[in-house]
mmCIF file of C-alpha atoms in Angstrom:
data_model
loop_
_atom_site.group_PDB
_atom_site.id
_atom_site.type_symbol
_atom_site.label_atom_id
_atom_site.label_comp_id
_atom_site.label_asym_id
_atom_site.label_seq_id
_atom_site.Cartn_x
_atom_site.Cartn_y
_atom_site.Cartn_z
ATOM 1 C CA MET A 1335 76.171 110.852 111.088
ATOM 2 C CA ASN A 1336 79.728 112.077 111.576
ATOM 3 C CA VAL A 1337 81.867 109.358 113.083
ATOM 4 C CA SER A 1338 85.064 110.689 114.634
ATOM 5 C CA ALA A 1339 88.418 108.937 115.025
ATOM 6 C CA THR A 1340 87.726 108.763 118.782
ATOM 7 C CA MET A 1341 84.419 107.007 118.146
ATOM 8 C CA ILE A 1342 86.115 104.481 115.828
ATOM 9 C CA ALA A 1343 88.825 103.790 118.421
ATOM 10 C CA GLY A 1344 86.095 103.150 121.014
ATOM 11 C CA MET A 1345 84.167 100.661 118.873
ATOM 12 C CA GLU A 1346 83.983 96.987 119.818
ATOM 13 C CA LYS A 1347 86.702 95.184 117.890
ATOM 14 C CA LEU A 1348 84.585 93.182 115.403
ATOM 15 C CA TYR A 1349 82.202 96.139 114.859
ATOM 16 C CA ARG A 1350 85.224 98.354 114.081
ATOM 17 C CA THR A 1351 86.732 95.752 111.722
ATOM 18 C CA ASN A 1352 83.425 95.607 109.824
ATOM 19 C CA PHE A 1353 83.040 99.387 109.754
ATOM 20 C CA VAL A 1354 86.558 100.228 108.578
ATOM 21 C CA ASN A 1355 86.623 97.432 106.027
ATOM 22 C CA SER A 1356 83.498 98.944 104.466
ATOM 23 C CA LEU A 1357 85.193 102.311 103.809
ATOM 24 C CA PRO A 1358 87.154 101.552 100.587
ATOM 25 C CA GLY A 1359 83.991 100.710 98.671
ATOM 26 C CA PHE A 1360 83.766 97.632 96.474
ATOM 27 C CA LYS A 1361 86.872 95.466 96.475
ATOM 28 C CA SER A 1362 88.469 92.824 94.307
ATOM 29 C CA ALA A 1363 87.848 89.153 95.183
ATOM 30 C CA CYS A 1364 90.880 87.023 94.285
ATOM 31 C CA LEU A 1365 92.344 83.727 95.413
ATOM 32 C CA ILE A 1366 96.112 83.785 95.760
ATOM 33 C CA GLY A 1367 97.758 80.402 95.086
ATOM 34 C CA THR A 1368 101.253 79.510 96.258
ATOM 35 C CA VAL A 1369 103.500 76.513 96.710
ATOM 36 C CA ASP A 1370 106.621 75.926 98.816
ATOM 37 C CA ARG A 1371 109.756 74.162 97.562
ATOM 38 C CA HIS A 1372 108.446 70.854 98.848
ATOM 39 C CA GLY A 1373 105.265 71.093 96.814
ATOM 40 C CA SER A 1374 102.849 72.003 99.618
ATOM 41 C CA THR A 1375 100.178 74.303 98.210
ATOM 42 C CA ASN A 1376 98.261 77.139 99.824
ATOM 43 C CA LEU A 1377 95.247 79.094 98.682
ATOM 44 C CA ALA A 1378 93.823 82.242 100.342
ATOM 45 C CA ILE A 1379 91.233 84.811 99.487
ATOM 46 C CA PHE A 1380 92.310 88.482 99.375
ATOM 47 C CA SER A 1381 90.253 91.656 98.859
ATOM 48 C CA SER A 1382 93.265 93.981 98.527
ATOM 49 C CA VAL A 1383 94.583 93.183 95.072
ATOM 50 C CA VAL A 1384 95.444 96.439 93.351
ATOM 51 C CA HIS A 1385 96.803 97.616 89.973
ATOM 52 C CA ILE A 1386 100.330 98.959 90.298
ATOM 53 C CA GLY A 1387 101.298 99.589 86.672
ATOM 54 C CA ALA A 1388 100.674 98.445 83.097
ATOM 55 C CA HIS A 1389 104.176 98.682 81.597
ATOM 56 C CA PRO A 1390 105.771 96.671 83.076
ATOM 57 C CA PRO A 1391 102.593 94.865 84.158
ATOM 58 C CA LEU A 1392 102.614 94.916 87.966
ATOM 59 C CA MET A 1393 100.002 93.987 90.572
ATOM 60 C CA GLY A 1394 100.084 94.173 94.362
ATOM 61 C CA PHE A 1395 98.225 93.130 97.490
ATOM 62 C CA ILE A 1396 98.348 94.002 101.169
ATOM 63 C CA LEU A 1397 99.471 91.266 103.561
ATOM 64 C CA ARG A 1398 99.771 90.922 107.314
ATOM 65 C CA PRO A 1399 102.753 88.597 107.538
ATOM 66 C CA THR A 1400 102.249 87.732 111.193
ATOM 67 C CA SER A 1401 98.572 86.863 110.868
ATOM 68 C CA VAL A 1402 96.418 84.544 108.743
ATOM 69 C CA PRO A 1403 97.057 83.610 105.949
ATOM 70 C CA ARG A 1404 100.538 82.802 107.194
ATOM 71 C CA HIS A 1405 101.637 80.512 104.347
ATOM 72 C CA THR A 1406 101.046 82.938 101.463
ATOM 73 C CA TYR A 1407 103.966 85.089 102.470
ATOM 74 C CA ALA A 1408 106.351 82.268 103.364
ATOM 75 C CA HIS A 1409 105.627 80.432 100.090
ATOM 76 C CA ILE A 1410 106.087 83.541 97.958
ATOM 77 C CA ARG A 1411 109.437 84.260 99.576
ATOM 78 C CA ASP A 1412 110.394 80.587 99.241
ATOM 79 C CA THR A 1413 109.611 80.030 95.552
ATOM 80 C CA GLY A 1414 109.238 83.597 94.228
ATOM 81 C CA VAL A 1415 105.968 82.991 92.423
ATOM 82 C CA PHE A 1416 102.192 83.186 93.029
ATOM 83 C CA THR A 1417 98.935 83.209 91.112
ATOM 84 C CA ILE A 1418 95.972 85.548 91.314
ATOM 85 C CA ASN A 1419 92.647 83.910 90.403
ATOM 86 C CA HIS A 1420 89.372 85.790 90.038
ATOM 87 C CA VAL A 1421 86.518 84.601 92.218
ATOM 88 C CA HIS A 1422 83.242 84.191 90.298
ATOM 89 C CA ALA A 1423 79.681 83.706 91.515
ATOM 90 C CA GLY A 1424 79.965 79.907 91.197
ATOM 91 C CA ILE A 1425 82.865 79.526 93.624
ATOM 92 C CA HIS A 1426 82.483 82.434 96.031
ATOM 93 C CA ALA A 1427 81.509 80.198 99.013
ATOM 94 C CA GLN A 1428 84.509 77.879 98.503
ATOM 95 C CA ALA A 1429 86.735 80.919 98.034
ATOM 96 C CA HIS A 1430 85.428 82.476 101.308
ATOM 97 C CA GLN A 1431 86.065 79.162 103.120
ATOM 98 C CA THR A 1432 89.834 79.420 102.339
ATOM 99 C CA SER A 1433 89.986 82.113 105.091
ATOM 100 C CA ALA A 1434 89.415 79.456 107.780
ATOM 101 C CA ARG A 1435 92.511 78.571 109.845
ATOM 102 C CA TYR A 1436 93.318 75.059 108.625
ATOM 103 C CA PRO A 1437 96.016 73.056 110.414
ATOM 104 C CA ASP A 1438 99.520 72.916 108.948
ATOM 105 C CA GLY A 1439 99.733 70.327 106.224
ATOM 106 C CA VAL A 1440 96.160 70.842 105.050
ATOM 107 C CA SER A 1441 95.899 72.529 101.632
ATOM 108 C CA GLU A 1442 92.940 74.831 101.158
ATOM 109 C CA PHE A 1443 92.572 73.354 97.649
ATOM 110 C CA ASP A 1444 91.562 70.016 99.216
ATOM 111 C CA ALA A 1445 89.691 71.420 102.195
ATOM 112 C CA CYS A 1446 87.594 73.826 100.131
ATOM 113 C CA GLY A 1447 87.028 71.690 97.005
ATOM 114 C CA LEU A 1448 89.029 73.674 94.491
ATOM 115 C CA THR A 1449 91.393 72.197 91.896
ATOM 116 C CA PRO A 1450 95.069 73.080 91.573
ATOM 117 C CA GLU A 1451 96.183 73.446 87.975
ATOM 118 C CA TYR A 1452 99.637 74.038 86.589
ATOM 119 C CA THR A 1453 101.181 75.504 83.436
ATOM 120 C CA PRO A 1454 104.816 75.326 82.295
ATOM 121 C CA ALA A 1455 105.240 79.058 82.904
ATOM 122 C CA ILE A 1456 105.134 79.034 86.702
ATOM 123 C CA SER A 1457 105.375 76.528 89.575
ATOM 124 C CA ALA A 1458 102.572 78.101 91.668
ATOM 125 C CA PRO A 1459 99.114 76.504 91.412
ATOM 126 C CA TYR A 1460 96.236 78.131 89.561
ATOM 127 C CA VAL A 1461 92.615 77.556 90.598
ATOM 128 C CA GLY A 1462 91.081 75.288 87.893
ATOM 129 C CA GLU A 1463 87.570 76.655 88.541
ATOM 130 C CA SER A 1464 88.579 80.314 88.112
ATOM 131 C CA ARG A 1465 87.959 81.970 84.733
ATOM 132 C CA ILE A 1466 90.609 84.761 84.844
ATOM 133 C CA ARG A 1467 93.966 83.741 86.155
ATOM 134 C CA ILE A 1468 97.298 85.552 86.440
ATOM 135 C CA GLY A 1469 100.710 84.057 87.118
ATOM 136 C CA LEU A 1470 103.210 86.387 88.778
ATOM 137 C CA GLU A 1471 106.819 86.549 89.846
ATOM 138 C CA PHE A 1472 107.673 88.278 93.120
ATOM 139 C CA VAL A 1473 109.213 91.677 92.453
ATOM 140 C CA GLU A 1474 109.230 93.725 95.634
ATOM 141 C CA GLU A 1475 108.111 93.704 99.265
ATOM 142 C CA VAL A 1476 107.209 97.184 100.415
ATOM 143 C CA PRO A 1477 106.949 97.575 104.229
ATOM 144 C CA ILE A 1478 104.235 99.864 105.550
ATOM 145 C CA GLN A 1479 105.522 101.288 108.810
ATOM 146 C CA ALA A 1480 102.177 102.611 110.037
ATOM 147 C CA ASN A 1481 100.888 99.130 111.000
ATOM 148 C CA ASN A 1482 103.589 96.643 109.971
ATOM 149 C CA THR A 1483 101.733 95.368 106.948
ATOM 150 C CA LEU A 1484 103.388 94.673 103.610
ATOM 151 C CA LEU A 1485 102.557 95.585 100.043
ATOM 152 C CA ILE A 1486 103.643 92.571 97.947
ATOM 153 C CA ILE A 1487 104.350 93.421 94.293
ATOM 154 C CA GLY A 1488 104.431 90.844 91.504
ATOM 155 C CA GLY A 1489 105.189 91.089 87.835
ATOM 156 C CA VAL A 1490 102.767 89.421 85.445
ATOM 157 C CA VAL A 1491 104.302 86.469 83.621
ATOM 158 C CA GLU A 1492 101.130 84.877 82.252
ATOM 159 C CA VAL A 1493 97.413 85.582 81.933
ATOM 160 C CA ILE A 1494 94.941 82.758 81.280
ATOM 161 C CA VAL A 1495 91.638 84.139 80.029
ATOM 162 C CA PRO A 1496 88.947 82.878 77.612
ATOM 163 C CA ASP A 1497 89.406 84.514 74.151
ATOM 164 C CA ALA A 1498 85.754 85.500 74.070
ATOM 165 C CA LEU A 1499 86.156 87.772 77.122
ATOM 166 C CA ILE A 1500 88.907 89.968 75.576
ATOM 167 C CA ARG A 1501 87.347 92.984 73.868
ATOM 168 C CA ARG A 1502 88.787 94.565 70.769
ATOM 169 C CA ASP A 1503 90.283 97.412 72.800
ATOM 170 C CA GLY A 1504 92.091 95.042 75.207
ATOM 171 C CA THR A 1505 89.737 95.299 78.173
ATOM 172 C CA ILE A 1506 88.590 92.003 79.661
ATOM 173 C CA ASP A 1507 84.835 91.554 80.194
ATOM 174 C CA ILE A 1508 85.146 90.687 83.906
ATOM 175 C CA GLU A 1509 81.369 91.007 84.353
ATOM 176 C CA GLY A 1510 80.939 88.449 81.571
ATOM 177 C CA ALA A 1511 83.287 86.191 83.591
ATOM 178 C CA GLU A 1512 80.924 86.633 86.596
ATOM 179 C CA THR A 1513 83.805 87.981 88.658
ATOM 180 C CA VAL A 1514 82.367 89.118 92.000
ATOM 181 C CA ALA A 1515 82.919 92.335 93.962
ATOM 182 C CA VAL A 1516 83.351 92.256 97.768
ATOM 183 C CA SER A 1517 81.982 94.606 100.430
ATOM 184 C CA ALA A 1518 83.583 94.707 103.879
ATOM 185 C CA LEU A 1519 84.853 91.221 104.787
ATOM 186 C CA ASP A 1520 81.943 89.002 103.871
ATOM 187 C CA GLY A 1521 79.639 90.531 101.239
ATOM 188 C CA TYR A 1522 79.743 88.977 97.731
ATOM 189 C CA HIS A 1523 78.118 90.851 94.876
ATOM 190 C CA THR A 1524 77.417 90.328 91.175
ATOM 191 C CA THR A 1525 77.537 93.424 88.971
ATOM 192 C CA CYS A 1526 75.536 95.131 86.277
ATOM 193 C CA LEU A 1527 77.340 97.433 83.794
ATOM 194 C CA ILE A 1528 75.912 100.939 83.780
ATOM 195 C CA GLU A 1529 78.136 102.072 80.907
ATOM 196 C CA ARG A 1530 81.696 102.553 79.811
ATOM 197 C CA LEU A 1531 82.858 106.159 79.537
ATOM 198 C CA SER A 1532 85.349 107.485 76.993
ATOM 199 C CA TYR A 1533 88.721 108.995 77.869
ATOM 200 C CA ALA A 1534 87.872 112.307 79.583
ATOM 201 C CA LYS A 1535 88.861 115.566 77.963
ATOM 202 C CA PRO A 1536 88.501 119.030 79.462
ATOM 203 C CA ASP A 1537 86.703 120.619 76.512
ATOM 204 C CA ARG A 1538 83.765 118.233 76.217
ATOM 205 C CA ASP A 1539 81.305 116.325 78.409
ATOM 206 C CA THR A 1540 81.805 112.669 79.267
ATOM 207 C CA ARG A 1541 80.710 110.307 76.468
ATOM 208 C CA ARG A 1542 79.537 106.716 76.591
ATOM 209 C CA VAL A 1543 81.680 104.149 74.780
ATOM 210 C CA PRO A 1544 79.580 102.424 72.125
ATOM 211 C CA GLU A 1545 79.047 98.695 72.646
ATOM 212 C CA MET B 1238 94.181 81.749 75.750
ATOM 213 C CA ASN B 1239 97.509 81.978 77.578
ATOM 214 C CA VAL B 1240 98.919 85.456 77.260
ATOM 215 C CA SER B 1241 102.658 85.611 78.023
ATOM 216 C CA ALA B 1242 104.657 88.485 79.440
ATOM 217 C CA THR B 1243 106.301 88.864 76.038
ATOM 218 C CA MET B 1244 102.868 89.170 74.379
ATOM 219 C CA ILE B 1245 101.825 91.826 76.940
ATOM 220 C CA ALA B 1246 105.072 93.810 76.343
ATOM 221 C CA GLY B 1247 104.330 93.701 72.564
ATOM 222 C CA MET B 1248 100.774 95.019 72.864
ATOM 223 C CA GLU B 1249 99.864 98.472 71.524
ATOM 224 C CA LYS B 1250 100.040 100.905 74.508
ATOM 225 C CA LEU B 1251 96.324 101.639 75.032
ATOM 226 C CA TYR B 1252 95.413 97.983 74.450
ATOM 227 C CA ARG B 1253 97.945 96.959 77.065
ATOM 228 C CA THR B 1254 96.718 99.603 79.500
ATOM 229 C CA ASN B 1255 93.154 98.320 79.102
ATOM 230 C CA PHE B 1256 94.223 94.676 79.399
ATOM 231 C CA VAL B 1257 96.416 95.027 82.511
ATOM 232 C CA ASN B 1258 93.978 97.334 84.258
ATOM 233 C CA SER B 1259 91.327 94.581 83.889
ATOM 234 C CA LEU B 1260 93.407 92.062 85.820
ATOM 235 C CA PRO B 1261 92.716 93.039 89.459
ATOM 236 C CA GLY B 1262 88.981 92.424 89.071
ATOM 237 C CA PHE B 1263 86.417 94.930 90.319
ATOM 238 C CA LYS B 1264 87.848 98.059 91.880
ATOM 239 C CA SER B 1265 86.803 100.779 94.179
ATOM 240 C CA ALA B 1266 85.568 104.089 92.726
ATOM 241 C CA CYS B 1267 86.426 107.040 94.908
ATOM 242 C CA LEU B 1268 86.959 110.749 94.448
ATOM 243 C CA ILE B 1269 89.901 112.143 96.367
ATOM 244 C CA GLY B 1270 89.478 115.752 97.409
ATOM 245 C CA THR B 1271 92.370 118.006 98.387
ATOM 246 C CA VAL B 1272 93.203 121.662 98.961
ATOM 247 C CA ASP B 1273 96.432 123.611 99.027
ATOM 248 C CA ARG B 1274 97.360 126.227 101.618
ATOM 249 C CA HIS B 1275 95.945 128.965 99.420
ATOM 250 C CA GLY B 1276 92.523 127.327 99.242
ATOM 251 C CA SER B 1277 92.719 125.943 95.706
ATOM 252 C CA THR B 1278 90.818 122.661 95.572
ATOM 253 C CA ASN B 1279 91.386 119.541 93.499
ATOM 254 C CA LEU B 1280 89.275 116.461 92.913
ATOM 255 C CA ALA B 1281 90.353 113.303 91.109
ATOM 256 C CA ILE B 1282 88.881 109.843 90.645
ATOM 257 C CA PHE B 1283 90.949 106.829 91.809
ATOM 258 C CA SER B 1284 90.317 103.118 91.437
ATOM 259 C CA SER B 1285 93.168 102.022 93.704
ATOM 260 C CA VAL B 1286 91.823 102.851 97.198
ATOM 261 C CA VAL B 1287 92.654 99.917 99.463
ATOM 262 C CA HIS B 1288 92.121 98.882 103.102
ATOM 263 C CA ILE B 1289 95.374 98.996 105.081
ATOM 264 C CA GLY B 1290 94.188 98.351 108.621
ATOM 265 C CA ALA B 1291 91.262 98.739 111.052
ATOM 266 C CA HIS B 1292 93.033 99.592 114.276
ATOM 267 C CA PRO B 1293 94.295 102.193 113.769
ATOM 268 C CA PRO B 1294 91.962 102.878 110.816
ATOM 269 C CA LEU B 1295 94.179 103.303 107.766
ATOM 270 C CA MET B 1296 93.458 103.527 104.065
ATOM 271 C CA GLY B 1297 95.775 103.849 101.091
ATOM 272 C CA PHE B 1298 95.884 104.508 97.368
ATOM 273 C CA ILE B 1299 98.426 104.215 94.528
ATOM 274 C CA LEU B 1300 99.605 107.412 92.942
ATOM 275 C CA ARG B 1301 101.873 108.279 90.067
ATOM 276 C CA PRO B 1302 103.340 111.568 91.344
ATOM 277 C CA THR B 1303 104.788 112.626 88.015
ATOM 278 C CA SER B 1304 101.640 112.098 85.989
ATOM 279 C CA VAL B 1305 97.979 113.169 86.157
ATOM 280 C CA PRO B 1306 96.437 113.873 88.646
ATOM 281 C CA ARG B 1307 99.402 116.047 89.590
ATOM 282 C CA HIS B 1308 97.692 118.196 92.248
ATOM 283 C CA THR B 1309 96.453 115.449 94.520
ATOM 284 C CA TYR B 1310 100.008 114.628 95.671
ATOM 285 C CA ALA B 1311 101.197 118.214 95.978
ATOM 286 C CA HIS B 1312 98.135 119.243 97.993
ATOM 287 C CA ILE B 1313 98.347 116.269 100.361
ATOM 288 C CA ARG B 1314 101.990 117.039 101.080
ATOM 289 C CA ASP B 1315 101.140 120.744 101.420
ATOM 290 C CA THR B 1316 98.235 120.508 103.884
ATOM 291 C CA GLY B 1317 98.520 116.944 105.178
ATOM 292 C CA VAL B 1318 94.868 116.069 104.634
ATOM 293 C CA PHE B 1319 92.568 114.573 101.994
ATOM 294 C CA THR B 1320 89.073 113.172 101.627
ATOM 295 C CA ILE B 1321 87.879 109.917 100.068
ATOM 296 C CA ASN B 1322 84.315 110.116 98.659
ATOM 297 C CA HIS B 1323 82.408 107.082 97.297
ATOM 298 C CA VAL B 1324 81.196 107.423 93.720
ATOM 299 C CA HIS B 1325 77.517 106.336 93.320
ATOM 300 C CA ALA B 1326 75.461 105.660 90.281
ATOM 301 C CA GLY B 1327 74.073 109.235 90.188
ATOM 302 C CA ILE B 1328 77.486 110.948 89.867
ATOM 303 C CA HIS B 1329 79.660 108.415 88.023
ATOM 304 C CA ALA B 1330 79.854 110.472 84.855
ATOM 305 C CA GLN B 1331 80.922 113.648 86.692
ATOM 306 C CA ALA B 1332 83.368 111.603 88.733
ATOM 307 C CA HIS B 1333 84.889 110.131 85.527
ATOM 308 C CA GLN B 1334 85.193 113.597 84.030
ATOM 309 C CA THR B 1335 87.564 114.654 86.869
ATOM 310 C CA SER B 1336 90.242 112.616 85.116
ATOM 311 C CA ALA B 1337 90.412 115.156 82.263
ATOM 312 C CA ARG B 1338 93.524 117.368 82.259
ATOM 313 C CA TYR B 1339 92.153 120.743 83.276
ATOM 314 C CA PRO B 1340 94.379 123.822 83.176
ATOM 315 C CA ASP B 1341 96.064 125.034 86.358
ATOM 316 C CA GLY B 1342 93.687 127.155 88.365
ATOM 317 C CA VAL B 1343 90.575 125.235 87.319
ATOM 318 C CA SER B 1344 89.053 123.164 90.102
ATOM 319 C CA GLU B 1345 87.441 119.894 89.050
ATOM 320 C CA PHE B 1346 84.619 120.658 91.475
ATOM 321 C CA ASP B 1347 83.559 123.602 89.232
ATOM 322 C CA ALA B 1348 84.442 121.963 85.928
ATOM 323 C CA CYS B 1349 82.580 118.749 86.666
ATOM 324 C CA GLY B 1350 79.577 120.114 88.590
ATOM 325 C CA LEU B 1351 80.341 118.692 92.022
ATOM 326 C CA THR B 1352 79.959 120.631 95.296
ATOM 327 C CA PRO B 1353 82.803 121.123 97.794
ATOM 328 C CA GLU B 1354 81.664 120.762 101.409
ATOM 329 C CA TYR B 1355 83.598 121.273 104.555
ATOM 330 C CA THR B 1356 83.444 120.107 108.199
ATOM 331 C CA PRO B 1357 85.363 121.477 111.223
ATOM 332 C CA ALA B 1358 87.408 118.238 111.423
ATOM 333 C CA ILE B 1359 89.493 118.711 108.310
ATOM 334 C CA SER B 1360 90.393 121.440 105.792
ATOM 335 C CA ALA B 1361 90.150 119.239 102.709
ATOM 336 C CA PRO B 1362 86.906 119.411 100.696
ATOM 337 C CA TYR B 1363 84.321 116.634 100.703
ATOM 338 C CA VAL B 1364 82.075 115.967 97.709
ATOM 339 C CA GLY B 1365 78.578 117.143 98.714
ATOM 340 C CA GLU B 1366 76.913 114.681 96.335
ATOM 341 C CA SER B 1367 78.744 111.640 97.715
ATOM 342 C CA ARG B 1368 76.935 109.463 100.283
ATOM 343 C CA ILE B 1369 79.891 107.892 102.097
ATOM 344 C CA ARG B 1370 82.763 110.186 102.834
ATOM 345 C CA ILE B 1371 86.015 109.784 104.749
ATOM 346 C CA GLY B 1372 88.374 112.526 106.006
ATOM 347 C CA LEU B 1373 91.990 111.473 106.400
ATOM 348 C CA GLU B 1374 95.300 112.780 107.665
ATOM 349 C CA PHE B 1375 98.419 111.919 105.725
ATOM 350 C CA VAL B 1376 100.407 109.256 107.604
ATOM 351 C CA GLU B 1377 103.014 107.762 105.269
ATOM 352 C CA GLU B 1378 104.306 107.810 101.706
ATOM 353 C CA VAL B 1379 105.607 104.408 100.664
ATOM 354 C CA PRO B 1380 107.797 104.411 97.523
ATOM 355 C CA ILE B 1381 107.365 101.487 95.119
ATOM 356 C CA GLN B 1382 110.707 101.038 93.441
ATOM 357 C CA ALA B 1383 109.471 98.727 90.705
ATOM 358 C CA ASN B 1384 107.814 101.572 88.754
ATOM 359 C CA ASN B 1385 108.284 104.763 90.813
ATOM 360 C CA THR B 1386 104.729 104.885 92.018
ATOM 361 C CA LEU B 1387 103.721 105.690 95.604
ATOM 362 C CA LEU B 1388 101.375 104.127 98.102
ATOM 363 C CA ILE B 1389 99.875 107.039 100.055
ATOM 364 C CA ILE B 1390 98.571 106.091 103.467
ATOM 365 C CA GLY B 1391 96.051 108.129 105.448
ATOM 366 C CA GLY B 1392 94.585 107.756 108.923
ATOM 367 C CA VAL B 1393 90.807 108.111 109.166
ATOM 368 C CA VAL B 1394 89.796 111.194 111.210
ATOM 369 C CA GLU B 1395 86.121 111.330 110.268
ATOM 370 C CA VAL B 1396 83.520 109.283 108.433
ATOM 371 C CA ILE B 1397 80.295 110.867 107.232
ATOM 372 C CA VAL B 1398 77.657 108.251 106.472
ATOM 373 C CA PRO B 1399 73.844 108.122 106.700
ATOM 374 C CA ASP B 1400 72.762 106.395 109.938
ATOM 375 C CA ALA B 1401 70.412 104.075 108.015
ATOM 376 C CA LEU B 1402 73.304 102.563 106.086
ATOM 377 C CA ILE B 1403 75.219 101.316 109.187
ATOM 378 C CA ARG B 1404 74.211 97.744 110.053
ATOM 379 C CA ARG B 1405 74.077 96.438 113.584
ATOM 380 C CA ASP B 1406 77.355 94.598 113.120
ATOM 381 C CA GLY B 1407 79.204 97.744 111.934
ATOM 382 C CA THR B 1408 79.266 97.007 108.199
ATOM 383 C CA ILE B 1409 78.128 99.833 105.947
ATOM 384 C CA ASP B 1410 75.573 98.908 103.288
ATOM 385 C CA ILE B 1411 77.577 100.301 100.378
ATOM 386 C CA GLU B 1412 75.213 98.684 97.867
ATOM 387 C CA GLY B 1413 72.337 100.537 99.530
ATOM 388 C CA ALA B 1414 74.401 103.715 98.991
ATOM 389 C CA GLU B 1415 74.598 102.807 95.283
ATOM 390 C CA THR B 1416 78.418 102.875 95.452
ATOM 391 C CA VAL B 1417 79.643 101.724 92.058
ATOM 392 C CA ALA B 1418 82.405 99.209 91.189
ATOM 393 C CA VAL B 1419 84.881 99.898 88.380
ATOM 394 C CA SER B 1420 86.288 97.597 85.713
ATOM 395 C CA ALA B 1421 89.489 98.463 83.897
ATOM 396 C CA LEU B 1422 89.673 102.260 83.446
ATOM 397 C CA ASP B 1423 86.213 103.138 82.266
ATOM 398 C CA GLY B 1424 83.527 100.594 83.182
ATOM 399 C CA TYR B 1425 81.055 101.595 85.929
ATOM 400 C CA HIS B 1426 78.858 98.887 87.484
ATOM 401 C CA THR B 1427 76.032 98.704 90.014
ATOM 402 C CA THR B 1428 76.000 95.630 92.243
ATOM 403 C CA CYS B 1429 73.584 92.986 93.482
ATOM 404 C CA LEU B 1430 74.310 91.194 96.779
ATOM 405 C CA ILE B 1431 74.528 87.418 96.408
ATOM 406 C CA GLU B 1432 74.919 86.832 100.141
ATOM 407 C CA ARG B 1433 77.039 87.579 103.132
ATOM 408 C CA LEU B 1434 79.038 84.659 104.475
ATOM 409 C CA SER B 1435 79.871 84.032 108.135
ATOM 410 C CA TYR B 1436 83.390 83.957 109.543
ATOM 411 C CA ALA B 1437 84.944 80.832 108.078
ATOM 412 C CA LYS B 1438 85.925 77.981 110.384
ATOM 413 C CA PRO B 1439 87.820 74.819 109.363
ATOM 414 C CA ASP B 1440 85.364 72.355 110.926
ATOM 415 C CA ARG B 1441 82.187 73.446 109.135
ATOM 416 C CA ASP B 1442 80.949 74.546 105.729
ATOM 417 C CA THR B 1443 80.509 78.202 104.889
ATOM 418 C CA ARG B 1444 77.229 79.649 106.231
ATOM 419 C CA ARG B 1445 75.131 82.510 104.996
ATOM 420 C CA VAL B 1446 74.719 85.499 107.353
ATOM 421 C CA PRO B 1447 70.988 85.995 108.043
ATOM 422 C CA GLU B 1448 69.560 89.314 106.823
#
């Protein structure tokens, strides 16, 4: 069916939220870990983590500063650092649970049964149970006027990843790490590699990358 | 292993591109279709499509205006419209091939064997072979100073989706549509739903959404 903008505007609120959140296709599932200057930690799941650039290495995510999760933004602006931790199939339920509105003073690490871990490189907490973890420094806050959201940009200062998952060409085997993909707001999916395709050139058909 | 920012900066260029592009986890796979005022069409694959908001319905993607694909940006600014088309497992190789640098005047629709389709709602071409398709009007161009990329924001004017894929709660069964997930720059994956989880509340454990 053809669903018009008018029909979307007329949808019941939760129905519309589910529908529109389905439109980008499969999404990243990452836990963002932060800490304030007093040592209070926060952990929140995000499905909007996006690649910004490789050199310098930059990543971003979309944030509604006036809605849940409220602490992520305040902590990042307070201490200037955050972590991005891949969600895998063994922790997806705990990761989802971080989206509950816990009272002030309750850390989602404790409430959801995940373990804060620290390295000397950065003061923000990593998720001990995550297999691919990135430490970042705040770089830029980009306001989106259309709906008062923010694109938060961080520069990669550290990546913690098992050696065995890094392929010879530099790609990380995120399927091997059991990193999940998200649909809409609540669907968690494992993946199955179809194939990798070589760098596309105009004068030849697409080729499969050998294993 | 712990990979530092210094180690990333010292990586060979393609190795670094592969490594950093692996960090966001699984990514969306969408073809963006555009047309200029003279009717020349362009089609390019993007892995950076992201949800911006549900009400109003807004979607975005990251674009390097000075690099390939060059035409997507020029066409969107010329005609103010574009389409986002989910890539499924039957067209992932053709979709990947759109990233080749074709000469001016060659449309990726022709070169890659995909069919432009039009509706009265919007002048930009949809991909006939795609199963979930979104027509958008340009809303905002958000400059990212850190690396001179752009976040392009569009407002949804039309969604074309098979009735059978829309669930009673408004979510779209994107796995049923065989929409693929992308890893790094070249990995294409099918998915397998683990479960859907109910809206998280602080006073109870996460619950599975019944089928």
